[in-house]
Amino acid sequence: MWQAETFDPTIIDQELAWASELGYNTLRTNLPFIVWQHDRDGLIARIEQFLTLCGKHDIRVMMTLMDDCGFSGDHPYLGSQKPPRDDVHNSQAAASPGRNIVTDPTQWHELERYIRDLVHTFANDERIFIWDLYNEPTNRGIFSEGDVEVRFDESLETYAHYLMELAFVWAREENPIQPLTVGAWHAPYSIGQGDAEFTPENTFTHPTDRRAMALSDVITFHSYQRMEGLKISLEVVGSYRRPMLCTEWLARHVGSTVEQQLPLFKELKIGAYQWGLVKGKTQTHLPWPFVRNIDPDWRRVWFHDLLEEDGTPYSASETALIRALTRS
């Protein structure tokens, strides 16, 4: 999306219009370190254009600077990207800066420049709602063919934790008006892990989650869980007594659904960013590999996402509920 060759303001404007019509007032998007490295001024210009389009539709932005979800297994690269693998969820997802850089501290001076530059450049820009410094630090997953998942080297756990701590230092020293956060994400899913119970003792207890919540101005978290698990997650994050946002949710196969959970977010006044607006090349309407392993009828329902590529709702009842809740 962010390379000059693929940045498409027309498509962005259209999809923002669909989001605004549904009642959305904020979105979350990831930035690529590699594009900043090779085309800093161009990237800044495209971010400015993106923010202008968002402002046109009264949508503020959660800007995510780093991300360990390199599900493709490839290190980030410029130019034309590989096509998605058939029937594989987010098969070409690229990390930022890339797990190879996260596990090589000799390259972190460039990451410091990247984070400081972006936060400094937009430090007083009210179109940016919040800085999400690092998406799912320590995520080692690689989605191979079909229902196979492998793992990146375990050293990522240590390096990502320390890099996350430094990111908070670097960003805070730029004194932005926006709050800073990193989301907690290590929690049991509803299926695929036996009959695992949802308890405070197995929800967001990973050391990186704990440290992220301690350092965050606003507590953010991911919840791909049925209602029982979501309520436990809310109990854990609520103990910090800070504003809360759920920055990833909606996974229909595992019981994370619009009908059940969006009314709860509304009742508790917790902002919620579901994964995906428009079905596309990321193929996140398909479930994770482990879901396919245990659900032979996995094609029966979309996993993430709300709209077809032409804006048609996947579920008219879901979008009707979203409109009702965002207008009340």
PDB file of C-alpha atoms in Angstrom, residues 10 86 128 169 181 195 224 239 242 264 301 310:
ATOM      1  CA  THR A  10      -8.872   6.506  -5.310  1.00  0.00           C
ATOM      2  CA  ASP A  86      -4.139 -20.130  -2.608  1.00  0.00           C
ATOM      3  CA  ILE A 128      -3.339  10.895  14.346  1.00  0.00           C
ATOM      4  CA  VAL A 169      11.753   5.725  25.127  1.00  0.00           C
ATOM      5  CA  THR A 181       0.618   2.143  23.253  1.00  0.00           C
ATOM      6  CA  ASP A 195     -10.718 -27.118  26.228  1.00  0.00           C
ATOM      7  CA  TYR A 224      -9.951 -13.318  19.169  1.00  0.00           C
ATOM      8  CA  SER A 239      -7.048  -3.667  36.323  1.00  0.00           C
ATOM      9  CA  ARG A 242      -6.454   3.439  32.216  1.00  0.00           C
ATOM     10  CA  LEU A 264     -20.568  -5.144  24.910  1.00  0.00           C
ATOM     11  CA  VAL A 301     -18.129 -18.426   7.087  1.00  0.00           C
ATOM     12  CA  ASP A 310     -17.357  -3.723  -4.338  1.00  0.00           C
TER      13      ASP A 310
END
